[in-house]
mmCIF file of C-alpha atoms in Angstrom:
data_model
loop_
_atom_site.group_PDB
_atom_site.id
_atom_site.type_symbol
_atom_site.label_atom_id
_atom_site.label_comp_id
_atom_site.label_asym_id
_atom_site.label_seq_id
_atom_site.Cartn_x
_atom_site.Cartn_y
_atom_site.Cartn_z
ATOM 1 C CA MET A 1 2.810 -4.191 -15.084
ATOM 2 C CA PRO A 2 1.195 -1.580 -12.852
ATOM 3 C CA ARG A 3 2.550 1.957 -12.825
ATOM 4 C CA ILE A 4 3.804 2.696 -9.318
ATOM 5 C CA GLY A 5 4.966 6.104 -8.103
ATOM 6 C CA ALA A 6 6.558 7.395 -4.926
ATOM 7 C CA ILE A 7 5.667 10.222 -2.555
ATOM 8 C CA VAL A 8 8.431 11.222 -0.135
ATOM 9 C CA LEU A 9 7.144 13.327 2.756
ATOM 10 C CA ALA A 10 9.863 15.851 3.674
ATOM 11 C CA ALA A 11 7.970 18.936 4.867
ATOM 12 C CA GLY A 12 7.796 18.249 8.596
ATOM 13 C CA LEU A 13 8.553 20.845 11.258
ATOM 14 C CA SER A 14 10.804 18.490 13.292
ATOM 15 C CA ARG A 15 9.650 20.013 16.591
ATOM 16 C CA ARG A 16 11.172 17.288 18.766
ATOM 17 C CA MET A 17 14.491 17.427 16.925
ATOM 18 C CA GLY A 18 14.826 21.197 17.176
ATOM 19 C CA GLU A 19 16.108 21.483 13.590
ATOM 20 C CA ALA A 20 15.059 20.235 10.166
ATOM 21 C CA LYS A 21 15.816 16.533 10.517
ATOM 22 C CA GLN A 22 15.365 15.777 6.823
ATOM 23 C CA PHE A 23 18.581 17.704 6.112
ATOM 24 C CA LEU A 24 20.719 16.148 8.844
ATOM 25 C CA PRO A 25 23.864 14.532 7.428
ATOM 26 C CA LEU A 26 24.156 10.752 7.486
ATOM 27 C CA ARG A 27 27.101 8.999 5.901
ATOM 28 C CA GLY A 28 27.823 11.846 3.541
ATOM 29 C CA LYS A 29 24.352 12.882 2.422
ATOM 30 C CA PRO A 30 21.214 14.483 3.835
ATOM 31 C CA LEU A 31 18.751 12.143 5.506
ATOM 32 C CA PHE A 32 15.945 12.643 2.971
ATOM 33 C CA ARG A 33 18.117 11.471 0.056
ATOM 34 C CA TYR A 34 17.953 7.876 1.232
ATOM 35 C CA ALA A 35 14.218 7.528 0.610
ATOM 36 C CA VAL A 36 14.451 9.402 -2.684
ATOM 37 C CA GLU A 37 17.270 7.169 -3.912
ATOM 38 C CA ARG A 38 15.354 4.023 -2.941
ATOM 39 C CA ALA A 39 12.422 5.178 -5.032
ATOM 40 C CA ILE A 40 14.646 5.874 -8.025
ATOM 41 C CA ALA A 41 16.596 2.623 -7.665
ATOM 42 C CA ASN A 42 13.352 0.670 -7.877
ATOM 43 C CA ASP A 43 12.109 2.481 -10.990
ATOM 44 C CA LEU A 44 9.203 4.204 -9.292
ATOM 45 C CA SER A 45 7.717 7.035 -11.327
ATOM 46 C CA PRO A 46 6.908 9.772 -10.672
ATOM 47 C CA VAL A 47 9.080 10.453 -7.624
ATOM 48 C CA LEU A 48 7.345 13.306 -5.793
ATOM 49 C CA LEU A 49 9.306 14.980 -3.004
ATOM 50 C CA ILE A 50 7.080 17.160 -0.836
ATOM 51 C CA GLY A 51 8.831 20.062 0.894
ATOM 52 C CA GLY A 52 7.800 22.854 3.226
ATOM 53 C CA GLU A 53 9.590 26.058 4.069
ATOM 54 C CA ARG A 54 12.881 24.730 2.667
ATOM 55 C CA SER A 55 11.651 23.392 -0.661
ATOM 56 C CA GLU A 56 14.280 25.331 -2.582
ATOM 57 C CA GLU A 57 16.972 23.575 -0.599
ATOM 58 C CA LEU A 58 15.399 20.236 -1.527
ATOM 59 C CA ARG A 59 15.570 21.268 -5.170
ATOM 60 C CA ARG A 60 19.212 22.214 -4.863
ATOM 61 C CA LEU A 61 20.108 18.971 -3.129
ATOM 62 C CA THR A 62 18.328 16.872 -5.768
ATOM 63 C CA SER A 63 19.457 18.834 -8.826
ATOM 64 C CA ASP A 64 21.431 15.763 -9.954
ATOM 65 C CA LEU A 65 18.320 13.557 -9.831
ATOM 66 C CA LEU A 66 16.288 14.411 -12.908
ATOM 67 C CA GLN A 67 13.535 11.954 -11.935
ATOM 68 C CA VAL A 68 12.567 13.938 -8.834
ATOM 69 C CA GLU A 69 9.732 16.454 -8.777
ATOM 70 C CA VAL A 70 9.893 18.758 -5.750
ATOM 71 C CA LEU A 71 6.526 20.161 -4.678
ATOM 72 C CA ASP A 72 6.199 23.138 -2.356
ATOM 73 C CA ASN A 73 3.579 22.579 0.339
ATOM 74 C CA ARG A 74 2.754 26.026 1.691
ATOM 75 C CA GLU A 75 0.352 24.455 4.201
ATOM 76 C CA TYR A 76 3.043 22.249 5.762
ATOM 77 C CA ALA A 77 2.441 23.677 9.258
ATOM 78 C CA THR A 78 -1.062 22.139 9.332
ATOM 79 C CA GLY A 79 0.394 18.636 9.498
ATOM 80 C CA MET A 80 1.471 15.645 7.471
ATOM 81 C CA ALA A 81 -1.885 15.224 5.760
ATOM 82 C CA SER A 82 -1.401 18.392 3.714
ATOM 83 C CA SER A 83 1.770 16.953 2.194
ATOM 84 C CA LEU A 84 0.103 13.623 1.525
ATOM 85 C CA ARG A 85 -2.810 15.346 -0.186
ATOM 86 C CA MET A 86 -0.441 17.347 -2.378
ATOM 87 C CA GLY A 87 1.451 14.241 -3.413
ATOM 88 C CA ILE A 88 -1.718 12.281 -4.131
ATOM 89 C CA GLU A 89 -3.074 15.154 -6.225
ATOM 90 C CA ALA A 90 0.139 15.311 -8.250
ATOM 91 C CA ALA A 91 0.178 11.531 -8.783
ATOM 92 C CA GLY A 92 -3.462 11.338 -9.860
ATOM 93 C CA GLY A 93 -3.961 9.847 -13.315
ATOM 94 C CA ARG A 94 -0.288 8.914 -13.598
ATOM 95 C CA VAL A 95 -0.127 5.753 -11.496
ATOM 96 C CA ASP A 96 -1.963 2.573 -10.547
ATOM 97 C CA ALA A 97 -0.512 2.725 -7.044
ATOM 98 C CA VAL A 98 1.807 4.868 -4.981
ATOM 99 C CA LEU A 99 4.341 4.147 -2.247
ATOM 100 C CA ILE A 100 4.506 6.620 0.639
ATOM 101 C CA PHE A 101 7.981 7.115 2.118
ATOM 102 C CA PHE A 102 9.062 9.121 5.169
ATOM 103 C CA ALA A 103 12.116 11.336 4.691
ATOM 104 C CA ASP A 104 13.433 10.454 8.164
ATOM 105 C CA GLN A 105 13.705 6.683 7.598
ATOM 106 C CA PRO A 106 17.012 6.147 5.816
ATOM 107 C CA TYR A 107 17.532 2.415 6.206
ATOM 108 C CA VAL A 108 14.596 0.980 4.257
ATOM 109 C CA PRO A 109 16.379 -1.276 1.740
ATOM 110 C CA ASP A 110 15.520 -2.262 -1.818
ATOM 111 C CA GLU A 111 14.426 -5.632 -0.448
ATOM 112 C CA VAL A 112 11.474 -4.029 1.317
ATOM 113 C CA VAL A 113 10.409 -1.881 -1.633
ATOM 114 C CA GLN A 114 10.588 -4.818 -4.016
ATOM 115 C CA ALA A 115 8.635 -7.088 -1.677
ATOM 116 C CA LEU A 116 5.814 -4.562 -1.339
ATOM 117 C CA ILE A 117 5.625 -4.078 -5.091
ATOM 118 C CA ARG A 118 5.723 -7.817 -5.765
ATOM 119 C CA THR A 119 2.958 -8.471 -3.228
ATOM 120 C CA TYR A 120 0.800 -5.796 -4.832
ATOM 121 C CA GLU A 121 1.343 -7.166 -8.316
ATOM 122 C CA GLU A 122 0.480 -10.686 -7.189
ATOM 123 C CA THR A 123 -2.659 -9.822 -5.210
ATOM 124 C CA ARG A 124 -4.194 -6.700 -6.747
ATOM 125 C CA ALA A 125 -6.583 -8.832 -8.803
ATOM 126 C CA GLU A 126 -7.880 -10.262 -5.503
ATOM 127 C CA GLY A 127 -8.814 -6.789 -4.280
ATOM 128 C CA THR A 128 -5.692 -5.692 -2.421
ATOM 129 C CA LYS A 129 -5.830 -1.938 -1.796
ATOM 130 C CA ILE A 130 -2.942 -1.452 0.648
ATOM 131 C CA VAL A 131 0.382 -3.206 1.171
ATOM 132 C CA ARG A 132 2.271 -2.369 4.356
ATOM 133 C CA ALA A 133 5.667 -3.270 5.762
ATOM 134 C CA PHE A 134 5.946 -4.703 9.261
ATOM 135 C CA TYR A 135 9.303 -4.840 11.014
ATOM 136 C CA GLU A 136 9.480 -7.326 13.891
ATOM 137 C CA ASP A 137 5.666 -7.111 14.096
ATOM 138 C CA THR A 138 5.684 -3.285 14.179
ATOM 139 C CA ALA A 139 3.896 -1.440 11.383
ATOM 140 C CA GLY A 140 6.158 0.839 9.388
ATOM 141 C CA HIS A 141 6.825 2.480 6.062
ATOM 142 C CA PRO A 142 6.738 2.595 3.162
ATOM 143 C CA VAL A 143 3.046 1.924 2.600
ATOM 144 C CA LEU A 144 1.584 1.189 -0.825
ATOM 145 C CA PHE A 145 -1.876 2.522 -1.714
ATOM 146 C CA ASP A 146 -3.870 1.484 -4.761
ATOM 147 C CA ALA A 147 -5.025 4.369 -6.946
ATOM 148 C CA SER A 148 -8.655 3.531 -6.133
ATOM 149 C CA LEU A 149 -8.035 5.057 -2.676
ATOM 150 C CA MET A 150 -6.733 8.367 -3.955
ATOM 151 C CA GLU A 151 -10.006 10.220 -3.632
ATOM 152 C CA GLU A 152 -10.239 9.251 0.033
ATOM 153 C CA LEU A 153 -6.589 10.122 0.617
ATOM 154 C CA ARG A 154 -7.287 13.592 -0.762
ATOM 155 C CA GLN A 155 -9.687 14.101 2.150
ATOM 156 C CA VAL A 156 -7.281 13.352 5.001
ATOM 157 C CA THR A 157 -6.533 16.099 7.515
ATOM 158 C CA GLY A 158 -4.234 16.906 10.428
ATOM 159 C CA ASP A 159 -1.059 15.034 11.271
ATOM 160 C CA GLN A 160 -2.281 11.455 10.917
ATOM 161 C CA GLY A 161 -1.473 10.931 7.256
ATOM 162 C CA GLY A 162 -3.417 8.008 5.845
ATOM 163 C CA LYS A 163 -4.089 6.167 9.115
ATOM 164 C CA ASP A 164 -7.871 6.427 8.880
ATOM 165 C CA VAL A 165 -7.807 5.013 5.352
ATOM 166 C CA ILE A 166 -5.546 2.174 6.473
ATOM 167 C CA VAL A 167 -7.960 1.301 9.294
ATOM 168 C CA LYS A 168 -10.968 1.453 6.985
ATOM 169 C CA TYR A 169 -9.421 -0.945 4.477
ATOM 170 C CA LYS A 170 -7.733 -3.351 6.871
ATOM 171 C CA THR A 171 -9.512 -6.301 5.253
ATOM 172 C CA HIS A 172 -8.027 -5.258 1.895
ATOM 173 C CA THR A 173 -4.503 -4.880 3.288
ATOM 174 C CA LYS A 174 -1.563 -7.221 2.819
ATOM 175 C CA LYS A 175 1.163 -7.226 5.450
ATOM 176 C CA VAL A 176 4.737 -7.979 4.449
ATOM 177 C CA SER A 177 6.941 -8.895 7.405
ATOM 178 C CA PHE A 178 10.678 -8.369 7.858
ATOM 179 C CA ASP A 179 12.896 -9.441 10.743
ATOM 180 C CA CYS A 180 15.178 -6.388 10.851
ATOM 181 C CA GLY A 181 13.893 -3.703 13.194
ATOM 182 C CA ASP A 182 16.695 -1.304 12.272
ATOM 183 C CA TRP A 183 15.155 -0.899 8.838
ATOM 184 C CA ASN A 184 12.219 0.833 10.549
ATOM 185 C CA LEU A 185 14.314 3.353 12.491
ATOM 186 C CA ASP A 186 13.315 6.975 12.106
ATOM 187 C CA VAL A 187 14.694 10.226 13.451
ATOM 188 C CA ASP A 188 12.451 12.271 15.731
ATOM 189 C CA THR A 189 14.847 13.280 18.516
ATOM 190 C CA PRO A 190 18.577 13.919 19.011
ATOM 191 C CA ASP A 191 18.825 10.488 20.677
ATOM 192 C CA ASP A 192 17.294 8.890 17.562
ATOM 193 C CA TYR A 193 19.855 10.678 15.428
ATOM 194 C CA ARG A 194 22.722 9.432 17.570
ATOM 195 C CA ARG A 195 21.430 5.882 17.430
ATOM 196 C CA ILE A 196 20.908 5.864 13.697
ATOM 197 C CA GLN A 197 24.501 6.930 13.155
ATOM 198 C CA GLU A 198 25.683 3.925 15.155
ATOM 199 C CA VAL A 199 23.643 1.367 13.206
ATOM 200 C CA ASP A 200 25.177 -0.660 10.403
ATOM 201 C CA PRO A 201 22.423 -0.581 7.750
ATOM 202 C CA LEU A 202 23.864 -3.614 5.957
ATOM 203 C CA LYS A 203 23.787 -5.836 9.037
ATOM 204 C CA ARG A 204 20.588 -7.701 9.792
ATOM 205 C CA GLU A 205 19.373 -7.973 13.346
ATOM 206 C CA LYS A 206 19.124 -11.512 14.625
#
């Protein structure tokens, strides 16, 4: 069985929200905890939580989760890529693949995580490098990257994350489709936050 880790990106500036969205409360816990708990529930290891200016608060709010390693990205203001690079560096040599989660997407269920892992396990021998979730034909997260891409992921810059790597390896990518668009909801604005509080995460869209 391949060793698969998780990187949860939680260092964003949340400019459109006007406050740190990863700490917003949702059904009794901060938003970022949902992605972290999905990683733990699916036995991913290590679970690397990348924080920015409020890394100590992340540590405090995950003190009950011994599996979580909180990393302090002091370059968080340069964009998402700096957090991705930090997570990839920390995962290097410890995993065969890594799943990248966003801290502002709380409704990704175990079903999605398990399907991505299963697809990777079944096709890695055929050369699969990336496995990506699609929700109602829209690309989303998490995204699984094979460890062979880590060196290239260490070179990413700006606020685009791993998009260039995904484009480069599109012929080595497996898409896993789901019919529930709510699972792909994220929180960028106050309107997004209001909507996500109204959604029933257990109810599938039809």
